[in-house]
mmCIF file of C-alpha atoms in Angstrom:
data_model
loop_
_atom_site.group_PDB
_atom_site.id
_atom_site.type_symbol
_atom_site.label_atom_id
_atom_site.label_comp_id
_atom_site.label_asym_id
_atom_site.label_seq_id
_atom_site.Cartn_x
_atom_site.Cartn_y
_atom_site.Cartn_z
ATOM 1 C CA UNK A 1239 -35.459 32.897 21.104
ATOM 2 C CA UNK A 1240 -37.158 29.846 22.127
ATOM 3 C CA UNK A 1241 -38.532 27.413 19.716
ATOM 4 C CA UNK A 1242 -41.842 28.060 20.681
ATOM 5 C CA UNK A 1243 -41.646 31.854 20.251
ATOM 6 C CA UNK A 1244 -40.147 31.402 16.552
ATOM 7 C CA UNK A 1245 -42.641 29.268 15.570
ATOM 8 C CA UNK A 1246 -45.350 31.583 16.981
ATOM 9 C CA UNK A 1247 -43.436 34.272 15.362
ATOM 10 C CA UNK A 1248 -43.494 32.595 12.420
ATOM 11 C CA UNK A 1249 -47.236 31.881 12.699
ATOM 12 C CA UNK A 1250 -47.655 35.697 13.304
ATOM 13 C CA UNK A 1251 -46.016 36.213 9.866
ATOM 14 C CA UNK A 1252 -48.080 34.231 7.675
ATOM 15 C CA UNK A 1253 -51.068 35.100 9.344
ATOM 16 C CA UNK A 1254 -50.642 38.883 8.537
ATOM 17 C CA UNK A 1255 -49.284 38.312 4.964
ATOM 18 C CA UNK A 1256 -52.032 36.058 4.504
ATOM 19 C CA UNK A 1257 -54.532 38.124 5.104
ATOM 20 C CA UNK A 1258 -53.330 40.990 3.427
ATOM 21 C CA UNK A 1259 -52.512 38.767 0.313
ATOM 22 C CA UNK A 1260 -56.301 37.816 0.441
ATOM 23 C CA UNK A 1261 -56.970 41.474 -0.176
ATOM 24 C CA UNK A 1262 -54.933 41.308 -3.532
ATOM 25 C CA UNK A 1263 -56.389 38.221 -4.337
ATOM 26 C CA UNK A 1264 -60.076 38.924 -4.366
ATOM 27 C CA UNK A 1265 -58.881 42.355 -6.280
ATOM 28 C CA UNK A 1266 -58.866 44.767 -3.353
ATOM 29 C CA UNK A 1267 -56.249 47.880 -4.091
ATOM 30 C CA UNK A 1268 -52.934 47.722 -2.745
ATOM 31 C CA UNK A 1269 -53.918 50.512 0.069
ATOM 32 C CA UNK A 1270 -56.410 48.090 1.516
ATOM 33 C CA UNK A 1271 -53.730 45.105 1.435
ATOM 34 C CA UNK A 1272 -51.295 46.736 3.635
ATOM 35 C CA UNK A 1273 -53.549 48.607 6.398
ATOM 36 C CA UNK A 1274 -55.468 44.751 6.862
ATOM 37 C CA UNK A 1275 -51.347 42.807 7.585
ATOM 38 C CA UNK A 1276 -50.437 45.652 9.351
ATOM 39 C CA UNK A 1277 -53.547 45.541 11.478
ATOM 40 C CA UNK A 1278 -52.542 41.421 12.076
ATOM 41 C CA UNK A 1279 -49.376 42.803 13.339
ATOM 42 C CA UNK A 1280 -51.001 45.610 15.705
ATOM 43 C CA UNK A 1281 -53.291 42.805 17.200
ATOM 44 C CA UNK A 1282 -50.224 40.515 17.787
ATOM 45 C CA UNK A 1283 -48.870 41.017 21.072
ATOM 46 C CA UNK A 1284 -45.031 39.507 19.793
ATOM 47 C CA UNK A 1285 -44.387 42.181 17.371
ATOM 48 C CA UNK A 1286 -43.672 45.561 18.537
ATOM 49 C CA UNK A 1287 -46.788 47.786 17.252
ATOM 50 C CA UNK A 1288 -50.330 48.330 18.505
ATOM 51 C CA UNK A 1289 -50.719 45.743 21.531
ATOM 52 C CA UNK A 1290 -47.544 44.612 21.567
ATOM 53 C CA UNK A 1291 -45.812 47.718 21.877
ATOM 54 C CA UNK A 1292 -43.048 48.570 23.756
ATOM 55 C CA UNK A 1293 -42.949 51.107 26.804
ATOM 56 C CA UNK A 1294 -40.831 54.466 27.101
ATOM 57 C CA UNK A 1295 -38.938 55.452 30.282
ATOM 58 C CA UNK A 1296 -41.897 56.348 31.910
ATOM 59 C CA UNK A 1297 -43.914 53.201 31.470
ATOM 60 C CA UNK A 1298 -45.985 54.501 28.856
ATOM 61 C CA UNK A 1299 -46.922 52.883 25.218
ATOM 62 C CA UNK A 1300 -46.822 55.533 22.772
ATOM 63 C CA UNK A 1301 -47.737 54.191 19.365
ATOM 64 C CA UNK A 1302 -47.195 55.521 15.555
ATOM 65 C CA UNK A 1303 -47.512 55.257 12.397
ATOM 66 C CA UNK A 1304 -48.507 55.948 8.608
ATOM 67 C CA UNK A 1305 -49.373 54.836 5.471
ATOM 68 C CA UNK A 1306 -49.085 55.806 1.727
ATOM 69 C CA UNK A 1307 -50.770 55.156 -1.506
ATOM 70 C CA UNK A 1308 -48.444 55.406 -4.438
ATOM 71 C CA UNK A 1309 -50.696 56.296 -7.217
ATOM 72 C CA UNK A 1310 -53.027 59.028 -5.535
ATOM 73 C CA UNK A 1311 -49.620 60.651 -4.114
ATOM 74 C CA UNK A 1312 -51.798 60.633 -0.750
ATOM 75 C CA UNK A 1313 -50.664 60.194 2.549
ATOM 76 C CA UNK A 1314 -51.327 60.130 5.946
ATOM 77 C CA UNK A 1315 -49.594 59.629 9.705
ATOM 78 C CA UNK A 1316 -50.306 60.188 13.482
ATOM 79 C CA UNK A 1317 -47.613 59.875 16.254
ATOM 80 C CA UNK A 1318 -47.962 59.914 20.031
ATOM 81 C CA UNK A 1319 -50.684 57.486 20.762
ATOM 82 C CA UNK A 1320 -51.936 56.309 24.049
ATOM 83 C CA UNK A 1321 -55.302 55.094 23.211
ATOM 84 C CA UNK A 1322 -56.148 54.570 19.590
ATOM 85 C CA UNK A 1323 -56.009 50.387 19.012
ATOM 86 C CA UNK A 1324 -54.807 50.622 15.710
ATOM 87 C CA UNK A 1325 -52.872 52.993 14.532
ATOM 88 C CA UNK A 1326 -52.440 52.555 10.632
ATOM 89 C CA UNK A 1327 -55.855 52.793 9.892
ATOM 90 C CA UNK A 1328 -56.006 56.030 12.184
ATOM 91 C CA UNK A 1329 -53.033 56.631 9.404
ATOM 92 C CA UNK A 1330 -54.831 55.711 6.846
ATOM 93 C CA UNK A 1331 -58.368 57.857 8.014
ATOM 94 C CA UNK A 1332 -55.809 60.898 7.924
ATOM 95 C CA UNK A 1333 -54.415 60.423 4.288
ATOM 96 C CA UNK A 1334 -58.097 60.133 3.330
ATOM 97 C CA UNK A 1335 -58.943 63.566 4.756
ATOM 98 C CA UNK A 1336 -57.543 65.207 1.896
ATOM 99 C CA UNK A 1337 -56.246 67.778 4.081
ATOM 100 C CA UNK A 1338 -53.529 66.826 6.725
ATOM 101 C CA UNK A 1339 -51.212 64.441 6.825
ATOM 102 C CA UNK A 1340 -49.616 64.434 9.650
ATOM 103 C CA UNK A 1341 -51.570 64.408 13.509
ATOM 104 C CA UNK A 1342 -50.334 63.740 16.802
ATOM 105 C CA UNK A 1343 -51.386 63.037 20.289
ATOM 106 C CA UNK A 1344 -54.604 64.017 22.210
ATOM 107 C CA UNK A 1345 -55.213 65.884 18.684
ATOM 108 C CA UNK A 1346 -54.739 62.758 16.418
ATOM 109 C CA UNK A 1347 -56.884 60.848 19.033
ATOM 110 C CA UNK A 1348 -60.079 62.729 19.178
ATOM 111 C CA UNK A 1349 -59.808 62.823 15.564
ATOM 112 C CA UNK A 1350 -59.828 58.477 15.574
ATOM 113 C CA UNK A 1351 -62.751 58.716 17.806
ATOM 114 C CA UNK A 1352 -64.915 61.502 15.467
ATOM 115 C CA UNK A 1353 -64.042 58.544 12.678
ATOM 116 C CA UNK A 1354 -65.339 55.909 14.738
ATOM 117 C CA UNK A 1355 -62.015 54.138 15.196
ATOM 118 C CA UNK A 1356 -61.743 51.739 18.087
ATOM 119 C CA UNK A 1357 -60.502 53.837 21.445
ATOM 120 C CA UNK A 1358 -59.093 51.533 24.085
ATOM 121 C CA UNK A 1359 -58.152 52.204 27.812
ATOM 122 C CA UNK A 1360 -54.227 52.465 28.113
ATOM 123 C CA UNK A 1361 -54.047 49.129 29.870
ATOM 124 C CA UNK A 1362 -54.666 47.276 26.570
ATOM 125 C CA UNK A 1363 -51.759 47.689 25.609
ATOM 126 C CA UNK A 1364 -50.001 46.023 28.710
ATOM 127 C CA UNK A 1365 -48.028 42.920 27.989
ATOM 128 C CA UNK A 1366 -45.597 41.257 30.659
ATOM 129 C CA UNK A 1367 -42.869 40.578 28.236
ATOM 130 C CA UNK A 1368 -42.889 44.198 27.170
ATOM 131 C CA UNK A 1369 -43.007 45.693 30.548
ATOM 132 C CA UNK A 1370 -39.871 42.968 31.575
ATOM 133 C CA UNK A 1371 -37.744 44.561 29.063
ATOM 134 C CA UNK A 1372 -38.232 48.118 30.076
ATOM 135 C CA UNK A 1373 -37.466 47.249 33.610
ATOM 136 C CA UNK A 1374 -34.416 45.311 32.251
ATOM 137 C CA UNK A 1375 -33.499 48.744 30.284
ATOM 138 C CA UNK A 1376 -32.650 50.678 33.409
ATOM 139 C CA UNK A 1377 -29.353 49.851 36.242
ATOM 140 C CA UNK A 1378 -31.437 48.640 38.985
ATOM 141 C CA UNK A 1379 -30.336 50.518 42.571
ATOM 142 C CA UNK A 1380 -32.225 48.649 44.376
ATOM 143 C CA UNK A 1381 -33.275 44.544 44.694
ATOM 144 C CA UNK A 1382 -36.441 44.549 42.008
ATOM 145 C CA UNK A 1383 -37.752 41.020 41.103
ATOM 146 C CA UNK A 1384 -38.805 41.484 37.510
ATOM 147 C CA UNK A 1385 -40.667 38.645 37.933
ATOM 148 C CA UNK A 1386 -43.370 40.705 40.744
ATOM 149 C CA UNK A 1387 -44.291 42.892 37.618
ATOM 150 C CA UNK A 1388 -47.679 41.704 36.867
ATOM 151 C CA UNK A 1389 -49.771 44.800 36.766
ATOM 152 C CA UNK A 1390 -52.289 45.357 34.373
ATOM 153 C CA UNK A 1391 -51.406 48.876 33.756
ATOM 154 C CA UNK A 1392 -49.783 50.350 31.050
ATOM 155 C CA UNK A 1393 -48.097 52.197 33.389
ATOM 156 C CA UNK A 1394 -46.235 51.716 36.946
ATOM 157 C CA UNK A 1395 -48.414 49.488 38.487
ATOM 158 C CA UNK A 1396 -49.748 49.250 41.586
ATOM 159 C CA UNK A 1397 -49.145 45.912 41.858
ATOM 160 C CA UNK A 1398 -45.557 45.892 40.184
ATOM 161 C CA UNK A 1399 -42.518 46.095 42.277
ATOM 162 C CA UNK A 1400 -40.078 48.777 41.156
ATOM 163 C CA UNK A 1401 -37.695 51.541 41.181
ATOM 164 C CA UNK A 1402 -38.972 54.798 40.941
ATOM 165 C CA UNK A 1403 -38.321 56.419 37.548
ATOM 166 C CA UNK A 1404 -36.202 59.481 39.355
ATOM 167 C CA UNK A 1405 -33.844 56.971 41.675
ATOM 168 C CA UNK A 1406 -32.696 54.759 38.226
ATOM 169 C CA UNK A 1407 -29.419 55.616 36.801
ATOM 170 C CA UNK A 1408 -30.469 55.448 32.634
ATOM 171 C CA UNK A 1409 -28.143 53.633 30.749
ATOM 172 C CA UNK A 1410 -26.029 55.757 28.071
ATOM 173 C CA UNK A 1411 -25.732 53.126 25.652
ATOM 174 C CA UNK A 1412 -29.547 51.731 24.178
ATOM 175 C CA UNK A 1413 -28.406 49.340 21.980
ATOM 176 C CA UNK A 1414 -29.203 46.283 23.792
ATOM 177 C CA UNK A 1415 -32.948 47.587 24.087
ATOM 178 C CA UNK A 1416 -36.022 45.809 22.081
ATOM 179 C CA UNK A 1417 -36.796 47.922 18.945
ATOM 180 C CA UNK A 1418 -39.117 46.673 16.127
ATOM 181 C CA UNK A 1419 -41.771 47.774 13.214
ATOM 182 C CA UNK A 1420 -43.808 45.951 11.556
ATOM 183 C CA UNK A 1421 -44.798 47.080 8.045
ATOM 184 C CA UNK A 1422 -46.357 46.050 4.731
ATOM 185 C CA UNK A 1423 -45.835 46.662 0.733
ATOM 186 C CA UNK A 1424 -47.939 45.734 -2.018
ATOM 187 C CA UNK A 1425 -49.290 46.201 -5.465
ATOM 188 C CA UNK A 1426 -52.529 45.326 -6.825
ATOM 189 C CA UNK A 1427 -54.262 44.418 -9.646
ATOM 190 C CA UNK A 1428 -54.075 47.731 -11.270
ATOM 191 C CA UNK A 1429 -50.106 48.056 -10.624
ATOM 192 C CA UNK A 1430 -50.567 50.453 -7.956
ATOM 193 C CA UNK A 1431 -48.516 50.203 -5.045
ATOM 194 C CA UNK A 1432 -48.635 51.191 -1.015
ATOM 195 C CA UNK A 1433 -47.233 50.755 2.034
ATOM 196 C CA UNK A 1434 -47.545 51.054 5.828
ATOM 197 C CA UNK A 1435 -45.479 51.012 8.675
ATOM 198 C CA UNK A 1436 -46.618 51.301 12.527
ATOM 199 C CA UNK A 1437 -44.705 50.567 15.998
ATOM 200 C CA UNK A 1438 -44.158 51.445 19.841
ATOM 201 C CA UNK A 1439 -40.775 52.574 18.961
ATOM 202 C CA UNK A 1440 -37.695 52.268 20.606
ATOM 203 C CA UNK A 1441 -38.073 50.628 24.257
ATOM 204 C CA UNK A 1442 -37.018 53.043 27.143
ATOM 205 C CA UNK A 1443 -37.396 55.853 24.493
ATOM 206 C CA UNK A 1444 -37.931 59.492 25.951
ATOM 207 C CA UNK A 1445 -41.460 60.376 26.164
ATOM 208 C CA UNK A 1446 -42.156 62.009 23.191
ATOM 209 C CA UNK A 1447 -39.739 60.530 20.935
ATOM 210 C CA UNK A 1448 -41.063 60.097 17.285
ATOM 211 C CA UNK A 1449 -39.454 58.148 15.148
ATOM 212 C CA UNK A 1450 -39.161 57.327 11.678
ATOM 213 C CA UNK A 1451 -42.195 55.028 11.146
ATOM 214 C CA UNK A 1452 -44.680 57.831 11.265
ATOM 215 C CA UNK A 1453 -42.272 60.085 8.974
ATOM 216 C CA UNK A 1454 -43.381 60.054 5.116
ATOM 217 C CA UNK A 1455 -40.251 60.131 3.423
ATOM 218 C CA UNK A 1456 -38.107 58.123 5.991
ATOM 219 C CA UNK A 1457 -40.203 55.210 7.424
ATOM 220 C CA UNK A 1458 -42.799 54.606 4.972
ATOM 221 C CA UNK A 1459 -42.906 56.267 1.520
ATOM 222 C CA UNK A 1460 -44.767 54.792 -1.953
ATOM 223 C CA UNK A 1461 -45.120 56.332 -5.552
ATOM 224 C CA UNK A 1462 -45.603 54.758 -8.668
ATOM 225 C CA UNK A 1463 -42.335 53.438 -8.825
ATOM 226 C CA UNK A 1464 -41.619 51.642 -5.814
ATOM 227 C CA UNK A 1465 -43.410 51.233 -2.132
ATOM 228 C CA UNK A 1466 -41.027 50.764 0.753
ATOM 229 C CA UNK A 1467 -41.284 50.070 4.746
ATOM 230 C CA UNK A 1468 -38.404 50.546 6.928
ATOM 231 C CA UNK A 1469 -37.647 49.279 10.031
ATOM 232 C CA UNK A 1470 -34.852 49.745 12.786
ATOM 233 C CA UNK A 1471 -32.573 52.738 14.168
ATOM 234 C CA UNK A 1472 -35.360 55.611 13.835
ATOM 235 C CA UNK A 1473 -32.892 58.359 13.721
ATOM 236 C CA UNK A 1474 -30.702 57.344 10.905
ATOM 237 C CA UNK A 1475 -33.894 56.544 8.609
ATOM 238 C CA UNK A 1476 -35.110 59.883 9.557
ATOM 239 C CA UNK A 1477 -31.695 61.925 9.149
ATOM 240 C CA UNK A 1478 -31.063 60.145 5.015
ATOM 241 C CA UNK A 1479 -34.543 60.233 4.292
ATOM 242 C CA UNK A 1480 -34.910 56.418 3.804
ATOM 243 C CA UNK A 1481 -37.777 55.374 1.969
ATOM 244 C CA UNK A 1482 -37.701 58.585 -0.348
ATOM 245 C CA UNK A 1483 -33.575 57.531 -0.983
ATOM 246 C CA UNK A 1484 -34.461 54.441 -2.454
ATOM 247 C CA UNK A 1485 -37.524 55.736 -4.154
ATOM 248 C CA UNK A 1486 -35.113 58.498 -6.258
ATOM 249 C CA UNK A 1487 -32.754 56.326 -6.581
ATOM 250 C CA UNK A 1488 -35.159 53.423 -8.969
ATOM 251 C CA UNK A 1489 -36.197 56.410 -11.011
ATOM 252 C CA UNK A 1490 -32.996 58.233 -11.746
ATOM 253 C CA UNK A 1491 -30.633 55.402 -11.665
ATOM 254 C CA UNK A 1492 -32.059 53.074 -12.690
ATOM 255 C CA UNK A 1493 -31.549 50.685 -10.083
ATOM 256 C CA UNK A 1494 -33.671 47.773 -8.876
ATOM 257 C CA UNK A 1495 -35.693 48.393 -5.419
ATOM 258 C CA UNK A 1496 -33.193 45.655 -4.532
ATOM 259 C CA UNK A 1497 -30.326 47.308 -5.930
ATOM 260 C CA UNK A 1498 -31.406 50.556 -4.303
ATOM 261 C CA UNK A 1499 -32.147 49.601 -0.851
ATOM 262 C CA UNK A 1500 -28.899 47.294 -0.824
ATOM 263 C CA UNK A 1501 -26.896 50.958 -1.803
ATOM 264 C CA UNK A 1502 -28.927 52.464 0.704
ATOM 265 C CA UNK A 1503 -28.735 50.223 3.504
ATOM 266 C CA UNK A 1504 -24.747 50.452 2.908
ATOM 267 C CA UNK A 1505 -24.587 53.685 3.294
ATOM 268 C CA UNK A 1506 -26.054 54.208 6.266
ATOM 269 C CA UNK A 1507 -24.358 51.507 7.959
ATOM 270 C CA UNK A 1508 -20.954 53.261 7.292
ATOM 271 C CA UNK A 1509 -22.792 56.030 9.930
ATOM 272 C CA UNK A 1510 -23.387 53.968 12.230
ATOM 273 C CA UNK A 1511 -27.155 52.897 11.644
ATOM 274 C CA UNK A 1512 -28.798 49.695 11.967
ATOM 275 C CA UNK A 1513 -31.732 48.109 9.992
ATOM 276 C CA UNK A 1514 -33.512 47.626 7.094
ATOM 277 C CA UNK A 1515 -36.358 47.591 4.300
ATOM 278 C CA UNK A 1516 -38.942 45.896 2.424
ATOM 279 C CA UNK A 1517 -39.973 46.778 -0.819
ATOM 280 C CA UNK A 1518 -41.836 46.353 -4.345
ATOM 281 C CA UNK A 1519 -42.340 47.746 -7.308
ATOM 282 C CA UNK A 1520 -45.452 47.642 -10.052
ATOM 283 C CA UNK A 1521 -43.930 44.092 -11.834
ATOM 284 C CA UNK A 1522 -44.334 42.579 -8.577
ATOM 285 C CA UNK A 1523 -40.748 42.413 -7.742
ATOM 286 C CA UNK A 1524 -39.529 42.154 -3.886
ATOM 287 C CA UNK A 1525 -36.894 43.099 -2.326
ATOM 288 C CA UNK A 1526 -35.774 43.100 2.084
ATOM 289 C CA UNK A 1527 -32.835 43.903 2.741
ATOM 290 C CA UNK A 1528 -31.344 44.748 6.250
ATOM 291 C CA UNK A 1529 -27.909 44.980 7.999
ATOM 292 C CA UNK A 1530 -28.619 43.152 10.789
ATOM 293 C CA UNK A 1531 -28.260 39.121 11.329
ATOM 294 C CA UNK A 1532 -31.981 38.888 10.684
ATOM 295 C CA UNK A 1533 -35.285 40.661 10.017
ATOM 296 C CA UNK A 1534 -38.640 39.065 10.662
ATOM 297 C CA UNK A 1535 -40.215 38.988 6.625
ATOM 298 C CA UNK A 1536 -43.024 37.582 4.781
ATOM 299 C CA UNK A 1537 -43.632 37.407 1.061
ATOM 300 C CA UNK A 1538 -46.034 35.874 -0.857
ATOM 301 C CA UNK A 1539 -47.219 35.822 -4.750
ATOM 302 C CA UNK A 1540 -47.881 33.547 -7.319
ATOM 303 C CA UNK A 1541 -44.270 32.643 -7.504
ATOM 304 C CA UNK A 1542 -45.272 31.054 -3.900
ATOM 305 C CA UNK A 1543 -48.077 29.499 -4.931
ATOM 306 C CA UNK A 1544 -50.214 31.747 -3.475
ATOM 307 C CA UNK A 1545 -48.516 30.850 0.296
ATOM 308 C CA UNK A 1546 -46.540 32.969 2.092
ATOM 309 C CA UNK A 1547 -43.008 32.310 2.822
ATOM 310 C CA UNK A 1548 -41.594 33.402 5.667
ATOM 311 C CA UNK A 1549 -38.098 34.018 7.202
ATOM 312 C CA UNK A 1550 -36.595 35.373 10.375
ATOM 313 C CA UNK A 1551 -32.968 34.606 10.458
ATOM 314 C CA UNK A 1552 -30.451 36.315 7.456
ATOM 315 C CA UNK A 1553 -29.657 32.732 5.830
ATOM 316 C CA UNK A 1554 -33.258 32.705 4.962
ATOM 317 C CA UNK A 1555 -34.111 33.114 1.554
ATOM 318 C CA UNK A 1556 -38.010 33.773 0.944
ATOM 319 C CA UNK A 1557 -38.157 35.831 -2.282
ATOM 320 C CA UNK A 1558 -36.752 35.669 -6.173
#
């Protein structure tokens, strides 16, 4: 990355954890902490959830995500979205239903509207950047300038110069393609923790894909013993059970969130996944730990003077 984009990267870090520290600090609950940074992130066009959001193989932004509050055991998650702005609080309007938890597609999105959530035309969530890297994700067959893709739909523009979806040959290996969450932990006045989690997904993902950010349990899960928010290979965190994993482990081992997510993280590496977690428990104690050469983090507490710290790269240390 360019200078410029870490530092507005950066920028979009402390913003987020700023505001959702401000929440804590003028004794909002923990719930309320992590929907607000998450929302930051959803607005921010560089991180990939809400409008900057990545596009699947058909050109499409589907969006997800959830939300849990620790002490109330309540939960709540919607998948599949086209046209709801921000996601986690659809999340969040779920969990406070009281009766599902889980909604998806056209389904979850008349719901958002009956609550009065903010419904947006598909196009919003158009970026250039976003809609560069799924072009990049296919083996061109023909001569497409990347560059001619200014459309402003979320879908194959008009204006855009490309290949068809059914004359590109799809790559077998996805690695190289963006991925990205962004998610939030906390714990309030009262010791009671949360956390959310919301993306696009994977970019170039089939159309319908869910992954593990909208999955209680894998992506996002929070009790009274530990909230945690996972981010990277979907599948993996979905097949161990992430979030839950770490969440068992703190209360029948023993272990630290840290010392838990750093077992956990291990051992799905040694399958082949890719990633990694933030967490927190009721003393206030952080922990992010990821496989990969970096993770984009925030923290911030008293111990930071009431300023959030933030890191990007793995040399980066940001929290005690």
């Amino acid at each position: 990355m360019s200078s410029d984009e870490e530092k507005q990267l950066r920028a979009g870090l402390f913003h987020a954890t700023e505001q959702g520290y401000d929440v804590l600090a003028k004794g909002g609950s923990a719930t309320d902490a992590v929907e607000t940074a998450v929302r930051a992130l959803e607005d921010n066009p560089l991180f990939n959830a809400g409008k900057g959001a990545v596009f699947n193989r058909d050109g499409v932004n589907q969006l997800e995500a959830s939300i849990m509050n620790g002490n109330a055991n309540s939960a709540g998650a919607a998948t599949l979205l086209t046209t709801v702005k921000n996601p986690v609080s659809l999340a969040r309007k779920v969990m406070e239903s009281n009766f599902h938890v889980f909604l998806c597609g056209p389904g979850a999105e008349h719901y958002a509207k009956e609550q009065g959530l903010e419904i947006v035309d598909p196009s919003y969530f158009w970026t250039k950047h976003r809609w560069e890297q799924h072009e990049r994700g296919y083996i061109h067959t023909a001569d497409t300038p990347i560059e001619k893709c200014t459309g402003s739909s979320n879908s194959l523009s008009p204006t855009c110069t490309h290949v068809p979806i059914s004359e590109r040959n799809e790559p077998h290996d996805y690695s190289h393609l963006p991925m990205g969450t962004v998610g939030s932990v906390a714990v309030d006045v009262n010791g009671y923790l949360a956390a959310a989690t919301s993306t696009g997904g994977m970019s170039n993902k089939w159309n319908g894909r869910i992954g593990d950010s909208p999955v209680i349990g894998a992506g996002t899960f929070a009790d009274k013993a530990v909230a945690v928010s996972s981010t990277g290979a979907g599948e993996y965190f979905i097949r161990q059970g992430t979030a839950r994993y770490i969440s068992l482990r703190v209360q029948l081992l023993g272990e630290s969130p840290r010392q838990a997510s750093r077992a956990v993280i291990a051992e799905m590496k040694t399958t082949g996944g890719d990633g990694g977690v933030i967490c927190i428990d009721p003393d206030g104690n952080p922990s992010m730990i990821f496989s990969s050469a970096g993770m984009y983090r925030a923290y911030c507490s008293t111990t930071t003077e009431n300023v959030p710290v933030v890191g990007i790269f793995g040399d980066e240390v940001i929290a005690p």
